[in-house]
mmCIF file of C-alpha atoms and ligand atoms in Angstrom:
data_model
loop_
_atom_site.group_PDB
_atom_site.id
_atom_site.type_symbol
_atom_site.label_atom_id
_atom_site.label_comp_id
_atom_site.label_asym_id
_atom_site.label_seq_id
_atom_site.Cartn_x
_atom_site.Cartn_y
_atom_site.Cartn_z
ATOM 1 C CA UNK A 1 -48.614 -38.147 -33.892
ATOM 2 C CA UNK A 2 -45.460 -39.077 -32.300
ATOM 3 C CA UNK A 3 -44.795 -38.581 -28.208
ATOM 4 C CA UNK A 4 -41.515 -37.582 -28.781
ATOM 5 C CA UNK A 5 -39.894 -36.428 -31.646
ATOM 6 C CA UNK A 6 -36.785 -34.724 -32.945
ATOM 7 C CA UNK A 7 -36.048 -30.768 -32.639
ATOM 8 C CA UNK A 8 -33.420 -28.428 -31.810
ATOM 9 C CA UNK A 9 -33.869 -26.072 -28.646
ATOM 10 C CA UNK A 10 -32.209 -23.103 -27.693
ATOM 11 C CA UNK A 11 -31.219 -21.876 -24.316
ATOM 12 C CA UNK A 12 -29.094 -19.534 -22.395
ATOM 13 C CA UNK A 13 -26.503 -19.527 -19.904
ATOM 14 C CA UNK A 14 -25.402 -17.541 -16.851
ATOM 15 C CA UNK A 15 -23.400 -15.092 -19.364
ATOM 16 C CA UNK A 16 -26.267 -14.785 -21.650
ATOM 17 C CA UNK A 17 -24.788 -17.023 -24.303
ATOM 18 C CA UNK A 18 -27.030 -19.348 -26.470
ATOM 19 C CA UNK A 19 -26.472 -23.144 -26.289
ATOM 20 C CA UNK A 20 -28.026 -24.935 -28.862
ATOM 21 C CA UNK A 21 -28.509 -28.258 -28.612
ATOM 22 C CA UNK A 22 -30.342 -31.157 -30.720
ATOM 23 C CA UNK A 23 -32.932 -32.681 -28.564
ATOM 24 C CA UNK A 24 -36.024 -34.987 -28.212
ATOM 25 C CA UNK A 25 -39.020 -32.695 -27.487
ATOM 26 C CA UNK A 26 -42.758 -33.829 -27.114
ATOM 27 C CA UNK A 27 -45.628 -31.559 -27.339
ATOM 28 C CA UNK A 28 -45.393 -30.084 -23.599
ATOM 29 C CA UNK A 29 -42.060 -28.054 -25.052
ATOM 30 C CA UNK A 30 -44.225 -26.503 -28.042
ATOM 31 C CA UNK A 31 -46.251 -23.119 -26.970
ATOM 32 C CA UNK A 32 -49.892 -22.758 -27.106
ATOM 33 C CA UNK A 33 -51.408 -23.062 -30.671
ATOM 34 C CA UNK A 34 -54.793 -24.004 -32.440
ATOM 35 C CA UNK A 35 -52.976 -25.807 -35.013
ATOM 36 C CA UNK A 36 -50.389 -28.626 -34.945
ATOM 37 C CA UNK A 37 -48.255 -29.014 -38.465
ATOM 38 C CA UNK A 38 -46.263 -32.161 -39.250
ATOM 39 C CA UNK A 39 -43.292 -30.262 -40.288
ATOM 40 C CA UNK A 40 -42.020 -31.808 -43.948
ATOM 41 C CA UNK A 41 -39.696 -28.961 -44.872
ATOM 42 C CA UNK A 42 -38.340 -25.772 -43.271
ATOM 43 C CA UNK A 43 -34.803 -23.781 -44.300
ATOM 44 C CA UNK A 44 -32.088 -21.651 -43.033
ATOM 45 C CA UNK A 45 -32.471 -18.079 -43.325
ATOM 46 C CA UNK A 46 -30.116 -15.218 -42.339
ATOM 47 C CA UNK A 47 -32.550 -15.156 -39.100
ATOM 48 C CA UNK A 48 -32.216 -18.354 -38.124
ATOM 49 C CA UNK A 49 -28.563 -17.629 -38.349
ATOM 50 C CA UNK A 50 -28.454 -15.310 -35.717
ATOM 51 C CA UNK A 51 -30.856 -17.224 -33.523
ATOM 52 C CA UNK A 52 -28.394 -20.009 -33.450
ATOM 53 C CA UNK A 53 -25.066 -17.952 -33.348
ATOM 54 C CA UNK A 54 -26.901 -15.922 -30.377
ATOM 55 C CA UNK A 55 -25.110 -13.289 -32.880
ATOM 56 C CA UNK A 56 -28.444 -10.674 -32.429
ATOM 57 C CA UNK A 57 -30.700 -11.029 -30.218
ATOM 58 C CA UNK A 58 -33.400 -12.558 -32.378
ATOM 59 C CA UNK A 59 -34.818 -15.098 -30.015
ATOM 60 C CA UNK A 60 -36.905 -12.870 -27.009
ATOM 61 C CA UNK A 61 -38.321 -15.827 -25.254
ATOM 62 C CA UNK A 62 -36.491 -19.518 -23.477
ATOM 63 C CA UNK A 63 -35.973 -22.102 -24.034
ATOM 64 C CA UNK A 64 -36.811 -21.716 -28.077
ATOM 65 C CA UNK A 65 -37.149 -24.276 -30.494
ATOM 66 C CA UNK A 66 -35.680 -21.624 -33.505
ATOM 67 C CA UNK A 67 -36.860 -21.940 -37.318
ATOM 68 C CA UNK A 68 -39.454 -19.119 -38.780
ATOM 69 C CA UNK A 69 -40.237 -21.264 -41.677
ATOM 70 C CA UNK A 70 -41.954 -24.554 -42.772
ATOM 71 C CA UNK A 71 -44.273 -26.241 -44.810
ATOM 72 C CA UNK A 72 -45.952 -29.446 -43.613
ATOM 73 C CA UNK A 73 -49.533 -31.152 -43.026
ATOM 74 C CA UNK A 74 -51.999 -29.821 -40.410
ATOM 75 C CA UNK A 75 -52.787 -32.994 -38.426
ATOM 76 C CA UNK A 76 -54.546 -31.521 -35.506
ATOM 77 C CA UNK A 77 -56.901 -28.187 -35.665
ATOM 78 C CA UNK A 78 -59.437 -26.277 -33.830
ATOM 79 C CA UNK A 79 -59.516 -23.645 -35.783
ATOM 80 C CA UNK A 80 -62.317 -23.444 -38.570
ATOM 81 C CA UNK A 81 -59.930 -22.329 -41.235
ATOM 82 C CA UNK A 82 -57.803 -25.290 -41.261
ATOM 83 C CA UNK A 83 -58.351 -29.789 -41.016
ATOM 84 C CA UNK A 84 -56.058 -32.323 -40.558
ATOM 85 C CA UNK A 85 -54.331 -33.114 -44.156
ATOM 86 C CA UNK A 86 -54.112 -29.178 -45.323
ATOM 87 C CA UNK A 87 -50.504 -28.612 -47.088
ATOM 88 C CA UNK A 88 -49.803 -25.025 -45.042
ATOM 89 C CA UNK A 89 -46.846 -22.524 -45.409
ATOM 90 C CA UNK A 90 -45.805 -21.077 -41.780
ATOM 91 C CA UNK A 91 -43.396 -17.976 -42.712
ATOM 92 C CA UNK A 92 -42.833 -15.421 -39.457
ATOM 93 C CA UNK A 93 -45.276 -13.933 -36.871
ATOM 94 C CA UNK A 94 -42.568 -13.759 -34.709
ATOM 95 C CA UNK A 95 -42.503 -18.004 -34.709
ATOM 96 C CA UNK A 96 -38.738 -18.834 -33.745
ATOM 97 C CA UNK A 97 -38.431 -15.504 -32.305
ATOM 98 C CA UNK A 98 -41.474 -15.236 -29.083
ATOM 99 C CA UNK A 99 -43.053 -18.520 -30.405
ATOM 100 C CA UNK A 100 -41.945 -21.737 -30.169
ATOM 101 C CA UNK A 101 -40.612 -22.733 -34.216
ATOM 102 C CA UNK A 102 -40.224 -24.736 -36.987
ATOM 103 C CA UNK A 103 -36.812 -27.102 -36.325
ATOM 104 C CA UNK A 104 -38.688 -30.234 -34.796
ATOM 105 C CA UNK A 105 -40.877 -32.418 -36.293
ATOM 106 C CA UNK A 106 -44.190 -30.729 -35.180
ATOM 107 C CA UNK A 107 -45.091 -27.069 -34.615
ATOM 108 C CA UNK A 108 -47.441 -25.819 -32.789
ATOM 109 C CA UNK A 109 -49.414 -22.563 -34.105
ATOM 110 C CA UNK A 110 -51.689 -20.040 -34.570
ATOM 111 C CA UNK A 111 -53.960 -21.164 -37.696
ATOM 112 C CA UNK A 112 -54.211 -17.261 -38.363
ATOM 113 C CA UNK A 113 -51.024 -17.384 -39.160
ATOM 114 C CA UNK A 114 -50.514 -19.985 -41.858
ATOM 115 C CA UNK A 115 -51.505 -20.605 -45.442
ATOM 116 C CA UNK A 116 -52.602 -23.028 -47.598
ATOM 117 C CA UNK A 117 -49.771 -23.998 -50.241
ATOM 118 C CA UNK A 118 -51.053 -22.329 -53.496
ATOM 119 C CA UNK A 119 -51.401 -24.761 -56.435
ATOM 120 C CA UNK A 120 -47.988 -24.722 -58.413
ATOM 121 C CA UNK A 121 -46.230 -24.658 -55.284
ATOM 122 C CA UNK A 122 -45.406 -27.848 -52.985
ATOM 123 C CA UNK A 123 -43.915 -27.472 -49.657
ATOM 124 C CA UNK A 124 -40.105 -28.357 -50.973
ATOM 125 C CA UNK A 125 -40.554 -25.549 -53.262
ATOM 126 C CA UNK A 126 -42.423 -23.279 -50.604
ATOM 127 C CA UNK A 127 -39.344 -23.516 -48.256
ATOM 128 C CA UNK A 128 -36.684 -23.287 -51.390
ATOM 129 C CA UNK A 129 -38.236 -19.824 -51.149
ATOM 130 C CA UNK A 130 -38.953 -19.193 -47.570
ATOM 131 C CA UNK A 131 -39.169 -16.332 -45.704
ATOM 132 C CA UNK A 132 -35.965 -14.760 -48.108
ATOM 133 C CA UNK A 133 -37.550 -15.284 -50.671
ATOM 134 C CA UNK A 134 -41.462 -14.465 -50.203
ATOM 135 C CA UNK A 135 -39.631 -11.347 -49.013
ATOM 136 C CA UNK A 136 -38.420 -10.659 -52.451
ATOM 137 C CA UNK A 137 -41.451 -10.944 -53.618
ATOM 138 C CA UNK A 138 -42.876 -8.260 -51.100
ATOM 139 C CA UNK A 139 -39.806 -5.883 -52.225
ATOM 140 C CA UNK A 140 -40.614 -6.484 -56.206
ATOM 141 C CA UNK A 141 -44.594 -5.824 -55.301
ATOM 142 C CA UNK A 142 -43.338 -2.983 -53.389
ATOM 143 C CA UNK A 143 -41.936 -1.448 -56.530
ATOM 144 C CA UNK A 144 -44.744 -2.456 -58.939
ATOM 145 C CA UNK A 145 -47.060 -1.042 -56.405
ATOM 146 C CA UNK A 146 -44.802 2.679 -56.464
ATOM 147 C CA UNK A 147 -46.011 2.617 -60.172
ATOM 148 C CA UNK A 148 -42.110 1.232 -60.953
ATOM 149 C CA UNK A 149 -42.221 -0.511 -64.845
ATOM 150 C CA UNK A 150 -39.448 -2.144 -67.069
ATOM 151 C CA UNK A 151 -38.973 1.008 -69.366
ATOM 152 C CA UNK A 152 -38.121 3.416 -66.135
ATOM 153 C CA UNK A 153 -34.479 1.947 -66.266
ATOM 154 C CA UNK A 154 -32.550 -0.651 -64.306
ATOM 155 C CA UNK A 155 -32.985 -2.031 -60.804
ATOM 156 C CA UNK A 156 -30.144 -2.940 -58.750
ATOM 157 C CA UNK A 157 -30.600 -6.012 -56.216
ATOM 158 C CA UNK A 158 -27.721 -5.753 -53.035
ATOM 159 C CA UNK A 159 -26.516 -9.237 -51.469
ATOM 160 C CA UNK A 160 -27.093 -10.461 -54.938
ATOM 161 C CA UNK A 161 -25.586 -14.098 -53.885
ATOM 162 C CA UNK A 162 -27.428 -14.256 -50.880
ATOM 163 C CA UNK A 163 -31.812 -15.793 -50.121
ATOM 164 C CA UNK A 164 -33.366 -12.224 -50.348
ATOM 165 C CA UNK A 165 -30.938 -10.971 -53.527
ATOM 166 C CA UNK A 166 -30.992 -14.430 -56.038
ATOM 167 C CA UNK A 167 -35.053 -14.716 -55.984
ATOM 168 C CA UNK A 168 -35.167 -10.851 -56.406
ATOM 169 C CA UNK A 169 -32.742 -11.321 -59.473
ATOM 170 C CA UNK A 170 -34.954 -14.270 -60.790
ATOM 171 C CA UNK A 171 -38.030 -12.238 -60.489
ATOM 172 C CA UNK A 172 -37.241 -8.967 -61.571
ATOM 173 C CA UNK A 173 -35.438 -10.559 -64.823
ATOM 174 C CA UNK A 174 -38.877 -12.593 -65.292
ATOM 175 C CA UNK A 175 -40.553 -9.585 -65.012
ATOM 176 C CA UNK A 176 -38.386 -7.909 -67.799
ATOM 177 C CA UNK A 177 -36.524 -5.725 -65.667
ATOM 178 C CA UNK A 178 -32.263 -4.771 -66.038
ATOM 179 C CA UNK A 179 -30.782 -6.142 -63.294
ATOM 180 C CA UNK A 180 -27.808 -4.766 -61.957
ATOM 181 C CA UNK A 181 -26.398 -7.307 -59.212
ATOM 182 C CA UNK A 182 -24.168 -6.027 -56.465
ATOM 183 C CA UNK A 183 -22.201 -8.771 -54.752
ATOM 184 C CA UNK A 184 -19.164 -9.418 -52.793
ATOM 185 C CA UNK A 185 -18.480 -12.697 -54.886
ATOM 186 C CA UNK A 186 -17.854 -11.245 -58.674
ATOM 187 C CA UNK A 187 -16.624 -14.984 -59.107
ATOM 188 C CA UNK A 188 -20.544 -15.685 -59.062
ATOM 189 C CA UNK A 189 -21.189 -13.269 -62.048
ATOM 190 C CA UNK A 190 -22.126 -16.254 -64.620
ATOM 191 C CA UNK A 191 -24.363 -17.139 -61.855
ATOM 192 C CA UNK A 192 -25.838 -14.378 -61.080
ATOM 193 C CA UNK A 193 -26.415 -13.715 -65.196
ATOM 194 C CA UNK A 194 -27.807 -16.940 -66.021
ATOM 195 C CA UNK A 195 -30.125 -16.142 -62.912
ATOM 196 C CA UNK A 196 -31.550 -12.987 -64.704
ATOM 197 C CA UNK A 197 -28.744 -10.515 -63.562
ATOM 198 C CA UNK A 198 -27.435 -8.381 -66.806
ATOM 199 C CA UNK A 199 -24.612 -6.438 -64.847
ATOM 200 C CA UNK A 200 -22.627 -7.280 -61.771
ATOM 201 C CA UNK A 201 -20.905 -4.459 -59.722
ATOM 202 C CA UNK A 202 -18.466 -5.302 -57.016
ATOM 203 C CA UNK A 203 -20.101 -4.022 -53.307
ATOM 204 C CA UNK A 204 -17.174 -2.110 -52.314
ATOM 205 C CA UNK A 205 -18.525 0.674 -54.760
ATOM 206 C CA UNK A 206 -21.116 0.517 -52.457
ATOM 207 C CA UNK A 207 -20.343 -0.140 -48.725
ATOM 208 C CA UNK A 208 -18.406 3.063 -48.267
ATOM 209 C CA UNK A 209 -19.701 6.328 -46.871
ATOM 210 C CA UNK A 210 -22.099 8.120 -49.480
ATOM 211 C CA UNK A 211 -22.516 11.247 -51.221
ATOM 212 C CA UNK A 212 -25.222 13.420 -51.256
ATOM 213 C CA UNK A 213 -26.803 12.826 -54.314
ATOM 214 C CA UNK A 214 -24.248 10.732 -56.890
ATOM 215 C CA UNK A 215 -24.771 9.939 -60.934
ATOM 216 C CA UNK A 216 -28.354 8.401 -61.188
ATOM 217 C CA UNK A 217 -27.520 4.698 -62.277
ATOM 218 C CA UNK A 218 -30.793 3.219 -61.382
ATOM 219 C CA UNK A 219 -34.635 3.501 -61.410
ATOM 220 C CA UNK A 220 -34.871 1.272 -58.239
ATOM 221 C CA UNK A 221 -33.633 -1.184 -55.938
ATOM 222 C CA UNK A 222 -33.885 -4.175 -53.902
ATOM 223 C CA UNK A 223 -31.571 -3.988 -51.181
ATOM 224 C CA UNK A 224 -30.814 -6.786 -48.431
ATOM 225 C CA UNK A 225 -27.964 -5.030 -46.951
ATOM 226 C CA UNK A 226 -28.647 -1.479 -44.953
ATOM 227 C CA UNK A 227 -26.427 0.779 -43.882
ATOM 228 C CA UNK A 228 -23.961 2.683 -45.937
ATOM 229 C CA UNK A 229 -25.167 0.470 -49.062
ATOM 230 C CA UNK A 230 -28.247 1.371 -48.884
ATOM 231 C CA UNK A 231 -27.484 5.298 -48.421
ATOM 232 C CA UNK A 232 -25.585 4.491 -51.544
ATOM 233 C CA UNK A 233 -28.350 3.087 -53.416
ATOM 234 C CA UNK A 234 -30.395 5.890 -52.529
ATOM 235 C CA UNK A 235 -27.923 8.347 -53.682
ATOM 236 C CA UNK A 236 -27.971 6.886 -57.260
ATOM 237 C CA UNK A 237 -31.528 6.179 -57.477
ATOM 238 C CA UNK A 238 -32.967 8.622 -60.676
ATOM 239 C CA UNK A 239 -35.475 11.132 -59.955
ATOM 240 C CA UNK A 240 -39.026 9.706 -58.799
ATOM 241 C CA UNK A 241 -37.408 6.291 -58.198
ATOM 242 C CA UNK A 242 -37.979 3.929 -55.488
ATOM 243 C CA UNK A 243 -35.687 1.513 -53.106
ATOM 244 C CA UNK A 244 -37.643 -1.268 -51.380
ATOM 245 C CA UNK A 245 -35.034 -1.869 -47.854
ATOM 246 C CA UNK A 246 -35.600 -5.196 -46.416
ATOM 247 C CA UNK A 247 -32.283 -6.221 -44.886
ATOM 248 C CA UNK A 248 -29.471 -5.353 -42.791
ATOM 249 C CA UNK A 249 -26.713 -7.679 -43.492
ATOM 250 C CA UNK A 250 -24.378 -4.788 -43.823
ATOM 251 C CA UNK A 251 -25.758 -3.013 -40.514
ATOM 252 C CA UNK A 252 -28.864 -1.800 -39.336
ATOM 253 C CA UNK A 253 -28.233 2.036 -39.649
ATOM 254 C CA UNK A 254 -28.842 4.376 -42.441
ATOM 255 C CA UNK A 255 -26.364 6.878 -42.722
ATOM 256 C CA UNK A 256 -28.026 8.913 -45.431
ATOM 257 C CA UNK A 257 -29.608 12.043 -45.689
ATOM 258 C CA UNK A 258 -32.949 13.904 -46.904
ATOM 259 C CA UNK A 259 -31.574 14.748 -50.582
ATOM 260 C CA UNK A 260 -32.322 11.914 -52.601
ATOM 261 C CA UNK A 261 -36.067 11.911 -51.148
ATOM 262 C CA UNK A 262 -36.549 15.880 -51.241
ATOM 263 C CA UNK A 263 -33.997 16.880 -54.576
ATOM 264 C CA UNK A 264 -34.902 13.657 -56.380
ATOM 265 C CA UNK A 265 -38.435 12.808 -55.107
ATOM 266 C CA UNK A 266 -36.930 9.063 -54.223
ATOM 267 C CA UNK A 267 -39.175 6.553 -52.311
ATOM 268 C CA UNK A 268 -38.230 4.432 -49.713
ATOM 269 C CA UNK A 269 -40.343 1.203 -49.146
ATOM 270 C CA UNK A 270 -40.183 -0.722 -45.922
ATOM 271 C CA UNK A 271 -40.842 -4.069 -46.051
ATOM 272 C CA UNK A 272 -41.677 -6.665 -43.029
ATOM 273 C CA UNK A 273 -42.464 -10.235 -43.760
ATOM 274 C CA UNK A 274 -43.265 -11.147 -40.372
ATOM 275 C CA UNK A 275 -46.121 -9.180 -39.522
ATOM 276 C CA UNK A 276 -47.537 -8.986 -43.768
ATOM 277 C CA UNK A 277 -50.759 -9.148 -43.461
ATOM 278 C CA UNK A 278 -52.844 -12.170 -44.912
ATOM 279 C CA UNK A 279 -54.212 -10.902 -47.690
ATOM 280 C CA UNK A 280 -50.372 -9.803 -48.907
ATOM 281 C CA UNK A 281 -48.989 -12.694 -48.272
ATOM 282 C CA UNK A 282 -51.637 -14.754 -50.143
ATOM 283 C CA UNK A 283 -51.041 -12.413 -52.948
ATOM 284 C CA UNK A 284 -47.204 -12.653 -52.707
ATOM 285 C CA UNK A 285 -47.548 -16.325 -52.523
ATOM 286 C CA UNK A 286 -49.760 -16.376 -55.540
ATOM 287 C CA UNK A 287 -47.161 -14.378 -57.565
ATOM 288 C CA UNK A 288 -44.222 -16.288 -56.590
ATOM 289 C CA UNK A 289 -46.833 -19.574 -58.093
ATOM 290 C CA UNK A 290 -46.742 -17.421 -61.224
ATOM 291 C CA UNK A 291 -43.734 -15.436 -61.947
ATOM 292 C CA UNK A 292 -40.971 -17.502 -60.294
ATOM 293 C CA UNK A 293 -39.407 -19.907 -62.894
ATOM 294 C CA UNK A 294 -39.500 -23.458 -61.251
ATOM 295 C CA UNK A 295 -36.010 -23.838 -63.229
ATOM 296 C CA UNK A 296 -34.294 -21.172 -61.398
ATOM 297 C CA UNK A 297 -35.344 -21.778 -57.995
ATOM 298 C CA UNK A 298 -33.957 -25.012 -58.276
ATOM 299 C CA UNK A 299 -30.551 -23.681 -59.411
ATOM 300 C CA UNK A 300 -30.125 -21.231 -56.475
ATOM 301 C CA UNK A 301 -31.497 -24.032 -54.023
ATOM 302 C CA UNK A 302 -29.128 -26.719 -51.862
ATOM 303 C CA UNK A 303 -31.045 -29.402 -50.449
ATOM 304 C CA UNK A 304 -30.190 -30.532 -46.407
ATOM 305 C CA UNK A 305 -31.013 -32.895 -43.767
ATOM 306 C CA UNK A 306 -32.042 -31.739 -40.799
ATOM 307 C CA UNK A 307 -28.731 -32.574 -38.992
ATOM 308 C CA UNK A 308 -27.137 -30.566 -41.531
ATOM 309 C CA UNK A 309 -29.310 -26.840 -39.962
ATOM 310 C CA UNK A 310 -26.929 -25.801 -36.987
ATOM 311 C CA UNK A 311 -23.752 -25.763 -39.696
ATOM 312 C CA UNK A 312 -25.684 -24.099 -41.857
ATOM 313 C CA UNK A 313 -27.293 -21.986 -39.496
ATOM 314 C CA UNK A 314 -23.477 -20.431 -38.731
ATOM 315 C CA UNK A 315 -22.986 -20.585 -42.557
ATOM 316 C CA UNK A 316 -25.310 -18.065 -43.389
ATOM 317 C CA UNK A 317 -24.044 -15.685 -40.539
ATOM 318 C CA UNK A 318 -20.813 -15.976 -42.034
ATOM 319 C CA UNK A 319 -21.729 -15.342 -45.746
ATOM 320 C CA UNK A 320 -20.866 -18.362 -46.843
ATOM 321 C CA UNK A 321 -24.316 -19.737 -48.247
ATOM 322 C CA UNK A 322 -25.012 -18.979 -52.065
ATOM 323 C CA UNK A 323 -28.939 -18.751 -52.773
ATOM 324 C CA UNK A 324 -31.278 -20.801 -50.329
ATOM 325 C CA UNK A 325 -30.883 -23.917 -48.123
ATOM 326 C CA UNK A 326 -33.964 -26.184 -48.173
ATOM 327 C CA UNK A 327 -34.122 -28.561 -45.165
ATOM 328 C CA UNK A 328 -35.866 -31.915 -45.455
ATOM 329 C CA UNK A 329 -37.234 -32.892 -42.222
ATOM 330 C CA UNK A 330 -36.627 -36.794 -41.161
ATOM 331 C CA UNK A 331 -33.888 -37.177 -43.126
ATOM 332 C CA UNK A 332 -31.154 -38.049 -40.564
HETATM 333 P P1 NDP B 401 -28.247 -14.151 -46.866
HETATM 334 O O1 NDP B 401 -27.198 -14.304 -45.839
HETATM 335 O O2 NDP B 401 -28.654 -15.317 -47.684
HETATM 336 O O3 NDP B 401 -27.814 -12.981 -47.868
HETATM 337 C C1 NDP B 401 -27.236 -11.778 -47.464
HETATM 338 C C2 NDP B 401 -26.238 -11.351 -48.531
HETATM 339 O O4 NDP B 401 -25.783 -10.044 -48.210
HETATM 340 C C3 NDP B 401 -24.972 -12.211 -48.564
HETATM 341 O O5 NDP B 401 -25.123 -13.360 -49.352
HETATM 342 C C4 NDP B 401 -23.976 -11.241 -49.180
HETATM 343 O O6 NDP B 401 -24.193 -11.227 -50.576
HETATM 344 C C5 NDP B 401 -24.440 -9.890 -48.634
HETATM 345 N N1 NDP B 401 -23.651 -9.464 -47.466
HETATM 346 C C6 NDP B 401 -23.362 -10.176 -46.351
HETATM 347 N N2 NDP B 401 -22.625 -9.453 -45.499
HETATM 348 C C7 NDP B 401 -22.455 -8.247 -46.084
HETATM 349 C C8 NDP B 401 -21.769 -7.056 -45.709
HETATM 350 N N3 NDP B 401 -21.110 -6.957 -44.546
HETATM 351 N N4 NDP B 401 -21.798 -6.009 -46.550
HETATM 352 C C9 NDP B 401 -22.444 -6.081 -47.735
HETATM 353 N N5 NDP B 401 -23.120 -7.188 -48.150
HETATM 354 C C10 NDP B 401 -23.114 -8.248 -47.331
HETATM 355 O O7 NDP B 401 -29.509 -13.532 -46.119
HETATM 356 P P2 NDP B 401 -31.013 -13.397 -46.656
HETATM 357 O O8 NDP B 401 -30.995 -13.132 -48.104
HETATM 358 O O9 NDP B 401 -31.827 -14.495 -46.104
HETATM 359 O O10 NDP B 401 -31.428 -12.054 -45.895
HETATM 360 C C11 NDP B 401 -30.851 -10.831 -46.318
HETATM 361 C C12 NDP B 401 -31.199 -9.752 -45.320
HETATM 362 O O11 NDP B 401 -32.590 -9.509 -45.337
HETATM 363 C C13 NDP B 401 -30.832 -10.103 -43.884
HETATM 364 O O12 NDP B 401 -30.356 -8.947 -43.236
HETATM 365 C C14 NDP B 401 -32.157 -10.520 -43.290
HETATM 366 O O13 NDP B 401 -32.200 -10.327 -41.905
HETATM 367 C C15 NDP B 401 -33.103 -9.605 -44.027
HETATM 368 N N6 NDP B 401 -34.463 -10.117 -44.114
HETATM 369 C C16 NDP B 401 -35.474 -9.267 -43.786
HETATM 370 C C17 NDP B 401 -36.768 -9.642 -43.884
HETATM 371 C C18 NDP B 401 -37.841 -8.661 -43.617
HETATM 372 O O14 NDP B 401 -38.937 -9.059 -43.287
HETATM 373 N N7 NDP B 401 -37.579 -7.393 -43.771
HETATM 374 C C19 NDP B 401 -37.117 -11.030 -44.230
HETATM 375 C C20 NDP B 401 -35.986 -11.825 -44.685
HETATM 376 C C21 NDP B 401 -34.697 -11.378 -44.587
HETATM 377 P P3 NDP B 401 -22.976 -11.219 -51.627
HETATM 378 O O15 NDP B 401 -22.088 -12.368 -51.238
HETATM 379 O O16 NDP B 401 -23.605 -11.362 -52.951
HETATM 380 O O17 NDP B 401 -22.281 -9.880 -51.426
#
């Protein structure tokens, strides 16, 4: 293990603004941990974006090395779960947000918190995926779980360009499901069809204030986007249907009301990566092995070096990232 090694910290100034700067860190910077992972790939999620931008306050804890992602080799452990040489995933537990993260070259953790790398999936493919991703997987279980099949009708996926919304669309169209894609890029719709998408609808039929109850159009949803969209999708969600709500790239309110759960029996379904239990995740990993096609992950993924992650870190904030950014660490 190196003394010193590459990273990114994060700090704040008088006015509460985030500097980020790239930096040589050694292991004194990194909080406490039982394990230490070589870090071999991480990514850029919408997260990171906003730790970066200092656009929400995501990071509760400085200085902070950001990054809630990465796959790597354990080369230090005292914790009986885990020896030097295991290929691990690291995806949330607050890591990048109240722990120290994932953009230097080693991370120091929490070996209750990681997991091995399933066969089927390296750690290039584990981070094409990433936290967006494995949380698509958590929405589509979400569904399955609500007793949600193929024949009940379509399933519309919001932020259909963005991490969360292209795995959701690869999944859901592996899994036999319509897929009704709701983006702000319709210039993406070949895309988004080749991906597993069967209809594209523009999100300004979405994004403004909803009705009531409006024409039942789909059986369920995946939506990345909160607020008024997902009121929307609510609205227009057929009777005994279910929406699993992961994101908030719209806003982080909900300005709906009780009819679609009360008039139409509709479901909501919450869903938190960060604090998914084990067991979930090693299930969600496990599916993501299985009913991911290798093919389409690598068409929605862009490959990085790590001095590439602060540009895209601002990218992502400002919508301009289609599918995933993998980061390959070392590669200056
Ligand atoms: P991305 O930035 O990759 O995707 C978000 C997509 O949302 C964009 O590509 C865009 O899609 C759409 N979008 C952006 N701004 C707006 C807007 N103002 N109104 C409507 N649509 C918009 O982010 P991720 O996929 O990584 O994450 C998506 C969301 O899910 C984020 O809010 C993130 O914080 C959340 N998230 C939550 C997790 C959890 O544990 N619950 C875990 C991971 C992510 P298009 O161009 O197609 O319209």
């Amino acid at each position: 293990m190196k003394d010193r090694f590459n990273g990114i910290l994060l700090t704040r100034n008088e006015a509460k603004e985030t500097i980020v700067e790239r930096k040589e860190l050694s292991l004194d910077d990194l909080m406490d941990g039982d394990v230490i992972v070589e870090v071999e790939w991480t990514t850029v999620n919408y997260k990171d974006g906003l730790a970066i931008t200092g656009k929400s306050p995501v990071v509760r804890r400085w200085p902070m090395v950001p990054g809630i992602d990465c796959a790597g080799t354990v080369v230090e452990s005292s914790n009986p779960r885990f020896s030097a040489g295991d290929k691990v995933i690291l995806n949330g537990f607050g890591v990048g947000e109240t722990h120290t993260g994932t953009y230097a070259q080693y991370a120091r953790l929490n070996g209750d918190w990681l997991v091995k790398q399933p066969d089927g999936i390296d750690g290039r493919a584990a981070m094409a995926i990433g936290t967006a991703g494995y949380t698509a997987m958590l929405s589509v279980m979400a569904l399955e779980r609500h007793g949600l099949t193929p024949d009940r009708g379509p399933i519309v996926v919001t932020g259909a360009n963005g991490g969360v919304g292209t795995v959701a669309i690869a999944l859901l169209g592996k899994l036999g499901y319509e897929v009704i894609a709701s983006t702000g890029r319709p210039e993406e719709a070949d895309f988004l069809k080749e991906l597993g998408a069967s209809e594209i609808i523009h999100r300004d039929e979405l994004s403004g204030p909803a009705k009531l109850l409006n024409k039942e159009r789909w059986a369920g949803g995946v939506d990345a986007v909160g607020s008024h969209t997902l009121a929307n999708v609510l609205s227009m969600t057929s009777y005994g249907g279910a929406v699993a709500a992961c994101g908030l790239a719209q806003g982080m309110d909900l300005p709906s009301s009780v009819a679609p759960f009360i008039l139409r029996g509709v479901s909501l379904l919450g869903i938190d990566s960060v604090m998914a239990p084990l067991a979930l995740r090693q299930e969600a990993w496990a599916r993501l092995a299985r009913d991911l096609d290798p093919e389409k992950l690598e068409a929605i993924t862009t490959e990085i070096g790590f001095q590439d992650v602060i540009e895209a870190a601002k990218d992502i904030v400002d919508g301009k990232i289609r599918g995933r950014v993998v980061v390959k660490m070392g590669q200056e």
